[in-house]
PDB file of C-alpha atoms in Angstrom:
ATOM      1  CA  UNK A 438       0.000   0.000   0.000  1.00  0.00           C
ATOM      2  CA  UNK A 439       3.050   2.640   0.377  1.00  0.00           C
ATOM      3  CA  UNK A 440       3.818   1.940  -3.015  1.00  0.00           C
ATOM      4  CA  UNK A 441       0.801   2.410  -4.107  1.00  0.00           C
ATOM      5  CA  UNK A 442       0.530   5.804  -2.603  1.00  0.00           C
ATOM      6  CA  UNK A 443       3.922   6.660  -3.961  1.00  0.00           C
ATOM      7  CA  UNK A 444       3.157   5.568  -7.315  1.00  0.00           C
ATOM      8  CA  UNK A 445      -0.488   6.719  -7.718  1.00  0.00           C
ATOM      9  CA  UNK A 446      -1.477   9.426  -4.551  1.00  0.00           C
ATOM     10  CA  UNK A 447      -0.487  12.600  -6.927  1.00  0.00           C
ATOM     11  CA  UNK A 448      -2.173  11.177  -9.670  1.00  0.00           C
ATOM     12  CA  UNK A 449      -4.969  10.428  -7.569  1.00  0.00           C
ATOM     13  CA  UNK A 450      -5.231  13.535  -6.126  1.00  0.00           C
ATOM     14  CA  UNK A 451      -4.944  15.600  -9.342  1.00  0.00           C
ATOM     15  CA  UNK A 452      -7.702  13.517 -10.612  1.00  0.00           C
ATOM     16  CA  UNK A 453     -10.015  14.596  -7.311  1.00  0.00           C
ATOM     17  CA  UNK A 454      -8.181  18.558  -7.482  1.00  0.00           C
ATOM     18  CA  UNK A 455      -9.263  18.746 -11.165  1.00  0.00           C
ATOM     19  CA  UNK A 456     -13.227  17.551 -10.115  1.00  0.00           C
ATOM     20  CA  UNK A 457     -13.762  19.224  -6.693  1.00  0.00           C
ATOM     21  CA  UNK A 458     -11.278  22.257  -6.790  1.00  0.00           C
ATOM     22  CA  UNK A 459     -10.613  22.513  -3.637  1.00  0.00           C
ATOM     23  CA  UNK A 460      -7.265  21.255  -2.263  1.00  0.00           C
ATOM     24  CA  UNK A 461      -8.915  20.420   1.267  1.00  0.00           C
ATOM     25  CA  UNK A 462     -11.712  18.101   0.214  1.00  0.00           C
ATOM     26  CA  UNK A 463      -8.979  16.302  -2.592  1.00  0.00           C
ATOM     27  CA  UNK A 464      -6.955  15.469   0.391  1.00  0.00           C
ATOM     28  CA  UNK A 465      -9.631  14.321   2.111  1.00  0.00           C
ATOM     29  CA  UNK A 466     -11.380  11.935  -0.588  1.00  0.00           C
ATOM     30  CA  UNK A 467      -8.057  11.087  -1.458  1.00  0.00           C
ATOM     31  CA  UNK A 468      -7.382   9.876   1.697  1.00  0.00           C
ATOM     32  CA  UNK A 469     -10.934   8.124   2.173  1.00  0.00           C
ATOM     33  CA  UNK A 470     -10.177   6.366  -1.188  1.00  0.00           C
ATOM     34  CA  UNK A 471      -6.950   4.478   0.403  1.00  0.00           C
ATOM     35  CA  UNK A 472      -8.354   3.841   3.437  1.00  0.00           C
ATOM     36  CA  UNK A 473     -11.038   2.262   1.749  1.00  0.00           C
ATOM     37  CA  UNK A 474      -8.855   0.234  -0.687  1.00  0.00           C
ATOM     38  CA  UNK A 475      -6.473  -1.064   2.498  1.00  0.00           C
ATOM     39  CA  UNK A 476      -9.781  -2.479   4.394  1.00  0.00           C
ATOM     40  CA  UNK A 477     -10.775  -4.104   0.945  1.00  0.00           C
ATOM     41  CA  UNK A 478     -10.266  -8.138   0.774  1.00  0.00           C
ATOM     42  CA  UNK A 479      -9.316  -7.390  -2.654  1.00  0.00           C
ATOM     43  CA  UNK A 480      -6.873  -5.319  -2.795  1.00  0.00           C
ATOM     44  CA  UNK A 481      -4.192  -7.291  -2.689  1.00  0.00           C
ATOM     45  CA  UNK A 482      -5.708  -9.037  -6.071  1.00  0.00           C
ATOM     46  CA  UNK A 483      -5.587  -6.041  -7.803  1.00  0.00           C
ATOM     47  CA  UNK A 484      -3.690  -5.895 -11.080  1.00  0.00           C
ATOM     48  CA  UNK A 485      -4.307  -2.779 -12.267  1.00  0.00           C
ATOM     49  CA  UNK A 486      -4.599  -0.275  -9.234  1.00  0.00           C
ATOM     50  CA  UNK A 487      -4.761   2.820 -10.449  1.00  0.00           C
ATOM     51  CA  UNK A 488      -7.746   2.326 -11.967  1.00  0.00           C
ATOM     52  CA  UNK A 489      -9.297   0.138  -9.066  1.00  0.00           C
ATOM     53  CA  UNK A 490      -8.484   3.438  -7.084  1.00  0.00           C
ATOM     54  CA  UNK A 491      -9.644   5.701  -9.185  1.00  0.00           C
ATOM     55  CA  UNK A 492     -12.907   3.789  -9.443  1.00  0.00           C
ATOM     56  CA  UNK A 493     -13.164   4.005  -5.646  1.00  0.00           C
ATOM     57  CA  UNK A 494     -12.254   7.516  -5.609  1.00  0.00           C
ATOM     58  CA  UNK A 495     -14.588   8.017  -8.577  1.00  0.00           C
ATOM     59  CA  UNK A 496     -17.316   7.461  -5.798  1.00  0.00           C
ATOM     60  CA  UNK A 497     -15.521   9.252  -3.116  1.00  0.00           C
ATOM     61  CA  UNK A 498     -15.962  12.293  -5.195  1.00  0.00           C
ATOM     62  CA  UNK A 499     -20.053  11.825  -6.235  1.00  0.00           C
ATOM     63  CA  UNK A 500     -19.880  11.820  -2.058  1.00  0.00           C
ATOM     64  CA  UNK A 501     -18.465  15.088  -1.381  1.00  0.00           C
ATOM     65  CA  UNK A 502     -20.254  16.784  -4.316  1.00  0.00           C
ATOM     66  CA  UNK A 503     -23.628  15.468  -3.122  1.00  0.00           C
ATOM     67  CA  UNK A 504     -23.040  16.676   0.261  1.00  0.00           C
ATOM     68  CA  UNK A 505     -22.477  20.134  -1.795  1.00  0.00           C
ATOM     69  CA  UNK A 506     -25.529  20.096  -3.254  1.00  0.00           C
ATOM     70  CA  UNK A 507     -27.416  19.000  -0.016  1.00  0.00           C
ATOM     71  CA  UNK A 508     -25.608  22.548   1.632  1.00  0.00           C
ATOM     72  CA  UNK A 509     -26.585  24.298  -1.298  1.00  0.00           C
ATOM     73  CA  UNK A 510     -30.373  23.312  -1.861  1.00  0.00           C
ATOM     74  CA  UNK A 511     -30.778  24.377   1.575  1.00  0.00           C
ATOM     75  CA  UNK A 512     -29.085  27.694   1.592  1.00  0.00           C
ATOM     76  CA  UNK A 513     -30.196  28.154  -2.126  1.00  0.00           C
ATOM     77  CA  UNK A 514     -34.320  28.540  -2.477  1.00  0.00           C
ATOM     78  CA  UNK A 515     -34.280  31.042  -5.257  1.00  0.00           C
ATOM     79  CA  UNK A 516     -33.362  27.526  -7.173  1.00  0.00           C
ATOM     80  CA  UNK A 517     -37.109  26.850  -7.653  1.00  0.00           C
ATOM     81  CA  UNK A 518     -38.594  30.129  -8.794  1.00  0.00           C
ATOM     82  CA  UNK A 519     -37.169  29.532 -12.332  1.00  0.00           C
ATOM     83  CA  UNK A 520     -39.847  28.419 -14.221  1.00  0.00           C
ATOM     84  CA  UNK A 521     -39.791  30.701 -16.797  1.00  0.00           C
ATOM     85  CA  UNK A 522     -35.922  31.471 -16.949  1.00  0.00           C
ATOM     86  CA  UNK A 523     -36.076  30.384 -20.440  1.00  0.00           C
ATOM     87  CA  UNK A 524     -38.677  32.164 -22.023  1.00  0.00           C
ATOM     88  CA  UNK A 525     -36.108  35.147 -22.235  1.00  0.00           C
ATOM     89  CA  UNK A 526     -34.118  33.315 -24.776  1.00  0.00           C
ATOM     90  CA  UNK A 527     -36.975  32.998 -27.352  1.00  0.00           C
ATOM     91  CA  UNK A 528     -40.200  35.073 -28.857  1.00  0.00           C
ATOM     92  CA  UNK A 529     -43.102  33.867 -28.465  1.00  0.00           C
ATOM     93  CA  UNK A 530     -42.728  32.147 -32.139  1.00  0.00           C
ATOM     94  CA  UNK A 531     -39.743  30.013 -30.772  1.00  0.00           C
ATOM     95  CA  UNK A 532     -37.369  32.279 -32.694  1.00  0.00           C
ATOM     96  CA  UNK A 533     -33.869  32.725 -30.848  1.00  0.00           C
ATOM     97  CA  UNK A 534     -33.956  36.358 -28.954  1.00  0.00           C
ATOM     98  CA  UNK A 535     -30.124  36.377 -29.211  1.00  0.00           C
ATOM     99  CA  UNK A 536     -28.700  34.679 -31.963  1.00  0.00           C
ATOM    100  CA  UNK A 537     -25.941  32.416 -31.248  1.00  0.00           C
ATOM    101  CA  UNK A 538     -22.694  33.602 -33.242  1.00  0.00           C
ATOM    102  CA  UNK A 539     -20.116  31.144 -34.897  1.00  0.00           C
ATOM    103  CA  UNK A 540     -17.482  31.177 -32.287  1.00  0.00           C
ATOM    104  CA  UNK A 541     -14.150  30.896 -33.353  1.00  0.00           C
ATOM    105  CA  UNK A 542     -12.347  28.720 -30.624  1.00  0.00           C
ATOM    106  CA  UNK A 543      -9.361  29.580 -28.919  1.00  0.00           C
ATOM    107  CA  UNK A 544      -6.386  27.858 -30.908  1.00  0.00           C
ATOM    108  CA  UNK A 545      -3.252  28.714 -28.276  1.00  0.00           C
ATOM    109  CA  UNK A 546      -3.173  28.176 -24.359  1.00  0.00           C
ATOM    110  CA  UNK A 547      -3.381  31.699 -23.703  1.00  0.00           C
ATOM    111  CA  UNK A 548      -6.793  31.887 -25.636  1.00  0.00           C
ATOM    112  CA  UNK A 549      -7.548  28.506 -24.153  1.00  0.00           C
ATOM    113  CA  UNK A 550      -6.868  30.106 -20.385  1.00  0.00           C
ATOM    114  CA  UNK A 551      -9.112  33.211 -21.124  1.00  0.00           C
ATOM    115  CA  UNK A 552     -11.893  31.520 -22.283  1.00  0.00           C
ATOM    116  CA  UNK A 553     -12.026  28.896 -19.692  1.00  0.00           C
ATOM    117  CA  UNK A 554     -11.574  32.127 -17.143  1.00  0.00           C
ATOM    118  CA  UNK A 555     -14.741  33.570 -18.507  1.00  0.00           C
ATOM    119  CA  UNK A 556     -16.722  30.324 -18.461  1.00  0.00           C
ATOM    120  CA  UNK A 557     -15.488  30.115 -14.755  1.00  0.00           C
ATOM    121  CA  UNK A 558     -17.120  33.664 -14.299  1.00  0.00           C
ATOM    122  CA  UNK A 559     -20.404  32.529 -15.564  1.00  0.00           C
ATOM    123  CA  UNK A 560     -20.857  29.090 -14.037  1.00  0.00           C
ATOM    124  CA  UNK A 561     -20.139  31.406 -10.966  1.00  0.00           C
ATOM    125  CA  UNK A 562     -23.222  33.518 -11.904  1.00  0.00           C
ATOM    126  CA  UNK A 563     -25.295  30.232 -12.537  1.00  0.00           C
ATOM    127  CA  UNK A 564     -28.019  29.411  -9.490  1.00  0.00           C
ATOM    128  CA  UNK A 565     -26.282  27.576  -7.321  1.00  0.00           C
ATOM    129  CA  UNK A 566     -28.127  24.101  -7.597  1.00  0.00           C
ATOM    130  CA  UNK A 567     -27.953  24.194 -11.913  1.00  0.00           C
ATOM    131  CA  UNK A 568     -24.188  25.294 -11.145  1.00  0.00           C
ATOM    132  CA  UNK A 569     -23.485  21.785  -9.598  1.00  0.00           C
ATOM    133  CA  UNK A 570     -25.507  19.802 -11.296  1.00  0.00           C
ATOM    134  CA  UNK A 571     -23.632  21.258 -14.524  1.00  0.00           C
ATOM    135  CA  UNK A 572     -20.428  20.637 -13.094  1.00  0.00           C
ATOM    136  CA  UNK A 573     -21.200  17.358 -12.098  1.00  0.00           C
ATOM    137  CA  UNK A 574     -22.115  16.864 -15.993  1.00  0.00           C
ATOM    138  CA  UNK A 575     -20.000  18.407 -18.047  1.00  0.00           C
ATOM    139  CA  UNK A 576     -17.213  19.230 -15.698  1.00  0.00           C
ATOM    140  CA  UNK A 577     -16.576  15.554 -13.963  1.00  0.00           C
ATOM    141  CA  UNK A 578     -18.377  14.113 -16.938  1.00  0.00           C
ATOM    142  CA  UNK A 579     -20.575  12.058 -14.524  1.00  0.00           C
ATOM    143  CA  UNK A 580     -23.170   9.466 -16.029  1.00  0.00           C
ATOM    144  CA  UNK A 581     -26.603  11.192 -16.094  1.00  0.00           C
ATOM    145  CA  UNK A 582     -28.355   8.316 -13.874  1.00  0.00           C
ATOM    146  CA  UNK A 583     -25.582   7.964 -11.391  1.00  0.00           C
ATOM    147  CA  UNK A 584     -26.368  11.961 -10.994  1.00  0.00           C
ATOM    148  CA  UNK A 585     -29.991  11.537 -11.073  1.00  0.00           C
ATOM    149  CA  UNK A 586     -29.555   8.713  -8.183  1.00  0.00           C
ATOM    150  CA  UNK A 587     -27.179  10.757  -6.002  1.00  0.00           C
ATOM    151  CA  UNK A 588     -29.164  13.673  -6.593  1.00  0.00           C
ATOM    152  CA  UNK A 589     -32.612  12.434  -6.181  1.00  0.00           C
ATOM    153  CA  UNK A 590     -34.397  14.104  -9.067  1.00  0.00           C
ATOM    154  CA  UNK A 591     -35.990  12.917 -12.136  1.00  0.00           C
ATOM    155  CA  UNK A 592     -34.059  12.355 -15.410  1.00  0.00           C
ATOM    156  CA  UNK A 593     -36.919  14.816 -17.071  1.00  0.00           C
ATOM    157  CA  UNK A 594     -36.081  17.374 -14.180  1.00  0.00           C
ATOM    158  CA  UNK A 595     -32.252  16.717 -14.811  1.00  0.00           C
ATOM    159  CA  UNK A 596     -32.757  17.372 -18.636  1.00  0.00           C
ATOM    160  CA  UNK A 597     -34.439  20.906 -17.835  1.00  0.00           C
ATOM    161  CA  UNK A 598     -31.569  22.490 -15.507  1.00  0.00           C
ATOM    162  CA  UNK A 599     -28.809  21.293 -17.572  1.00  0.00           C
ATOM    163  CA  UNK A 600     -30.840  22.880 -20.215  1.00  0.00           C
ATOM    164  CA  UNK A 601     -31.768  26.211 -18.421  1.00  0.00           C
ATOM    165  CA  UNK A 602     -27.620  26.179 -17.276  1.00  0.00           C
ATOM    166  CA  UNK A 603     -25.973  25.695 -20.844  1.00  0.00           C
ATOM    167  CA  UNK A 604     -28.207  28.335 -22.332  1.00  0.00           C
ATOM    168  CA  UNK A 605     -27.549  30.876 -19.954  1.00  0.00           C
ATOM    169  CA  UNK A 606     -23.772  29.976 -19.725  1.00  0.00           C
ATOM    170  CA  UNK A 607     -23.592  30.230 -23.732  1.00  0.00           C
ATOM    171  CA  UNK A 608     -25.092  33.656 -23.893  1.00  0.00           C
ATOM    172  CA  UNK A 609     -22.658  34.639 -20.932  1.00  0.00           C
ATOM    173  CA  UNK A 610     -19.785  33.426 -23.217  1.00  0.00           C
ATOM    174  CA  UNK A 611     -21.188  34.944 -26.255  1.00  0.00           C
ATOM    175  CA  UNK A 612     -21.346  38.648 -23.806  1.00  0.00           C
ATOM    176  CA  UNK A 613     -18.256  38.628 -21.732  1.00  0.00           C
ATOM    177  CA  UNK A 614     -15.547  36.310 -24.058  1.00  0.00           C
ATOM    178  CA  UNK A 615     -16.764  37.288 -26.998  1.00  0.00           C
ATOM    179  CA  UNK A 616     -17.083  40.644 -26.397  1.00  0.00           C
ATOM    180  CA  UNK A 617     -13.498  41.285 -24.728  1.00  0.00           C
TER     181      UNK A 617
ATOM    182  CA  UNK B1129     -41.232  21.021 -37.957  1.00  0.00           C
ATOM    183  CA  UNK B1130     -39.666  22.068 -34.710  1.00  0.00           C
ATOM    184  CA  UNK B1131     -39.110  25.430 -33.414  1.00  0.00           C
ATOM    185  CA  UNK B1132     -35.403  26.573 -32.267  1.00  0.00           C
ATOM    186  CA  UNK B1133     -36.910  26.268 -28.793  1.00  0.00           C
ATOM    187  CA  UNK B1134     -37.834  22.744 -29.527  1.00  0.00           C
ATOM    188  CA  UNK B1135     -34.791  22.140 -31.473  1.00  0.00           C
ATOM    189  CA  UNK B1136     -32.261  23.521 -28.788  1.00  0.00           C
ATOM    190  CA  UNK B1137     -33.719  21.582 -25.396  1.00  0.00           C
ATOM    191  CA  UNK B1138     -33.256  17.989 -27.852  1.00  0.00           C
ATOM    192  CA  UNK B1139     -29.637  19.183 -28.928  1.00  0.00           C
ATOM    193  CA  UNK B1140     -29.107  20.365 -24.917  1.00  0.00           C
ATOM    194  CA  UNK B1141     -30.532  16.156 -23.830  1.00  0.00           C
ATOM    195  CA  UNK B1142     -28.122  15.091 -27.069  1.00  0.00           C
ATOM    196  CA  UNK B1143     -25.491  15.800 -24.471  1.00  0.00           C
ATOM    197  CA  UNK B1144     -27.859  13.829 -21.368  1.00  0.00           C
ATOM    198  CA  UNK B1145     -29.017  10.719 -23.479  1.00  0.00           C
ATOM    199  CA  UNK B1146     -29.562   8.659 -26.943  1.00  0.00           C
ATOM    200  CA  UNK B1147     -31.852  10.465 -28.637  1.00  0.00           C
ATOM    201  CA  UNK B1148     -34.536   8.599 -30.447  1.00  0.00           C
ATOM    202  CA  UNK B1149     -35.121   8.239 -34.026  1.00  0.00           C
ATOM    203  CA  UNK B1150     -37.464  10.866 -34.576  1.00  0.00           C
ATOM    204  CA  UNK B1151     -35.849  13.059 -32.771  1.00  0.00           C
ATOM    205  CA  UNK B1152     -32.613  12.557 -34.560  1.00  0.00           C
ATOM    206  CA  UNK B1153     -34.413  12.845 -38.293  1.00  0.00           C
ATOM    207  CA  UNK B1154     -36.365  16.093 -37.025  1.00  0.00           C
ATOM    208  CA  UNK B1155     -33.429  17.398 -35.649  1.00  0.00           C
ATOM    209  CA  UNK B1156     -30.965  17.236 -38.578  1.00  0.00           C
ATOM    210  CA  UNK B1157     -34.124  18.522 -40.625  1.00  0.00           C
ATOM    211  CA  UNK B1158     -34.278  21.373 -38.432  1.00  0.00           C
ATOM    212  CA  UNK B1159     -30.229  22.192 -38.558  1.00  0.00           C
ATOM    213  CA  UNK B1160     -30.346  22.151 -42.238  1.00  0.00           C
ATOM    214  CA  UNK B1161     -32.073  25.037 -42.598  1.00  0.00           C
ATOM    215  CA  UNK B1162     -31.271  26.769 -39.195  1.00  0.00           C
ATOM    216  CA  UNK B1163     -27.840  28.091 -38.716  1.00  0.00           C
ATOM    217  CA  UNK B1164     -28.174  29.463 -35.547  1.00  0.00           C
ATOM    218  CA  UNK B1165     -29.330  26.556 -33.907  1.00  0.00           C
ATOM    219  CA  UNK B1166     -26.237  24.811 -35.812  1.00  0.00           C
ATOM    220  CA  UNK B1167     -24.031  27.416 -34.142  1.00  0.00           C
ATOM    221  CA  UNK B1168     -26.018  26.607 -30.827  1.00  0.00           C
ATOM    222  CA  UNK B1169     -24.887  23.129 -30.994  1.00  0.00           C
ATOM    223  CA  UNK B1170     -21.260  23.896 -31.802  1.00  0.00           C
ATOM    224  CA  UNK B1171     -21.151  25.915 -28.758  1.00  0.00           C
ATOM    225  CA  UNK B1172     -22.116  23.630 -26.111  1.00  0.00           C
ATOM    226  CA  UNK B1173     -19.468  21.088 -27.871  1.00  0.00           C
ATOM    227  CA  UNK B1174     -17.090  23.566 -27.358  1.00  0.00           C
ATOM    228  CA  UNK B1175     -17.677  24.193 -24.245  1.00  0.00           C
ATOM    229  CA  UNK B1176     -17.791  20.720 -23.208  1.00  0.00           C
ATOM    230  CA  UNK B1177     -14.649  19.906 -25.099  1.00  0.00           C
ATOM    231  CA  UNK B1178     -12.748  23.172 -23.440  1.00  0.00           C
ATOM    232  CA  UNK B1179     -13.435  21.553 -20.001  1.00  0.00           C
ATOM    233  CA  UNK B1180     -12.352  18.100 -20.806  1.00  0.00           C
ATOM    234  CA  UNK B1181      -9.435  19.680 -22.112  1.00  0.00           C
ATOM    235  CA  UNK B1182      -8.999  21.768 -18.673  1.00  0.00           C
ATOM    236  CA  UNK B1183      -9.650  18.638 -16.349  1.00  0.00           C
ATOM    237  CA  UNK B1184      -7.224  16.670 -18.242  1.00  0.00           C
ATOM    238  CA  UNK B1185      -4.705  19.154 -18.345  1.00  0.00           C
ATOM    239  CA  UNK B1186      -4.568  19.104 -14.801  1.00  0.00           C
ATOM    240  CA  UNK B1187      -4.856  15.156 -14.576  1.00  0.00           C
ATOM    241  CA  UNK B1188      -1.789  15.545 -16.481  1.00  0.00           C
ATOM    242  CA  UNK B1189      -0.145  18.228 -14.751  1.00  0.00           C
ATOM    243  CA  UNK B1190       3.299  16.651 -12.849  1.00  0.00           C
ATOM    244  CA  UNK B1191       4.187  19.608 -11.424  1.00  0.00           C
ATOM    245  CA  UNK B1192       0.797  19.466  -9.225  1.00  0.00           C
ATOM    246  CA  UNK B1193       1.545  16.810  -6.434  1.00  0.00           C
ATOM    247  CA  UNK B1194      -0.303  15.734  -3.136  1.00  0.00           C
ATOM    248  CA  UNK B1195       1.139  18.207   0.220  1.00  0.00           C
ATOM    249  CA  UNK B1196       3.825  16.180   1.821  1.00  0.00           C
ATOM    250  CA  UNK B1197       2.063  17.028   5.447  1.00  0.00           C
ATOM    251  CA  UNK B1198      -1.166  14.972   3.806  1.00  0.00           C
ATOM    252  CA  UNK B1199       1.115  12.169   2.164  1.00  0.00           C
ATOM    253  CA  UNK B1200       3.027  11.817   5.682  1.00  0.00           C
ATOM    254  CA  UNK B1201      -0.674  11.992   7.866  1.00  0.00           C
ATOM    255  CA  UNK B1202      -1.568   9.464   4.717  1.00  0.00           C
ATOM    256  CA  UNK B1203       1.023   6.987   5.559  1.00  0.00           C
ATOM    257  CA  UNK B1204       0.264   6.897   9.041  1.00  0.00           C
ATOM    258  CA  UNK B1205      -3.529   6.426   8.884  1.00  0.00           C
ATOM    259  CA  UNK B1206      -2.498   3.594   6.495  1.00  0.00           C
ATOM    260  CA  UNK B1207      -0.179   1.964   8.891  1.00  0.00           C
ATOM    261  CA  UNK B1208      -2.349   2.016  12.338  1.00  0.00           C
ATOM    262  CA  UNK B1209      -5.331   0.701  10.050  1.00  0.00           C
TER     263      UNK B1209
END
């Protein structure tokens, strides 16, 4: 198990830094992922460990972003009042209100950095509950029904934030990246 | 035919789920003729693609290792257990 850690802890935690963004809590479900692995009966089978442990810390992860979500649907109750947050985005013909532009992607790192420091701006503006249920998505590329389980809401009701939260982070992009 | 409005929630759930047949066929009808809801779709790809591309770039990242202080605590939790 040491050599495991030496050979696959910063990997590991990279992996959790890169989902949760937040040094403390990759430490932590880093840390909850070996623990985990030493009091398995299997581990010593394992043939391929890194990805045994990053399956385990795969789930580790789902934990600490559900608990997230729990803080935030709580402190967050502006969440449910958005019925109609997408009416703004089309006429009452279904026509597009804003057009969406051809975007011409950033080709070097510095581009690259910029644009993914705007998105960051307007996933902050997002409410807070489509915010982590986007991230979970797009961000830690979680399967839909895993989210759906952890989360506790209907696939239909998943469908509709993720919808709501990619058109409003698209027409952020379109303002603020576009636009600088 | 569908609506952009229609159109853009089934290319949004292209990114959830399979869609079905019908959906597909109505949907590629739709993008023929619609350019903005082509340019929709190209978007969230792109933005989906930029933050693969960020998470794996710090996946990737060497230079970005666990804190020693956790890796020592780590060792120790790992021996008394």
């Amino acid at each position: 198990m040491h050599s495991w850690l030496n050979e696959h802890g910063d990997y590991l935690y990279r992996f959790a830094l890169a989902r949760l963004r937040d040094p403390h809590q990759a430490e932590d479900v880093v840390q909850e992922t070996f623990l985990a692995a030493i009091k398995s009966p299997s581990f010593a089978e394992q043939s391929a460990p890194r990805t045994w442990l990053t399956g385990i810390l795969k789930h580790k992860i789902i934990d600490v972003m559900r608990k997230n979500v729990r803080e935030v649907a709580v402190s967050d109750l502006t969440d449910e009042n958005e019925d109609s947050a997408t009416d703004d985005f089309f006429d009452a013909a279904g026509h597009w209100a804003d057009k969406p532009l051809k975007w011409d992607m950033p080709e070097n790192a510095l581009e690259q950095k910029q644009f993914l420091g705007v998105l960051q701006t307007c996933m902050d503006k997002l409410p807070a509950k489509a915010a982590q249920l986007f991230i979970m998505r797009d961000v830690h590329e979680t399967d839909n029904e895993e989210i759906c389980k952890e989360l506790n809401i209907s696939t239909t009701n998943a469908w509709v934030i993720l919808y709501r939260a990619r058109m409003t982070l698209r027409k952020c992009l379109e303002i603020n990246w576009l636009g600088s | 035919m569908l609506s952009c409005k229609d159109a853009s929630q089934i290319i949004s759930q292209s990114l959830d789920r399979q869609l079905t047949m019908r959906e597909r066929f109505a949907l590629k009808l739709h993008l023929l003729i619609c350019k903005y809801c082509k340019q929709f779709s190209q978007q969230l790809h792109a933005i989906r693609a930029a933050l693969k591309l960020a998470n794996s770039a710090v996946e990737n990242d060497d230079t970005v290792k666990m804190p020693s202080e956790t890796k020592k605590r780590l060792m120790q939790s790992i021996e008394s257990s």
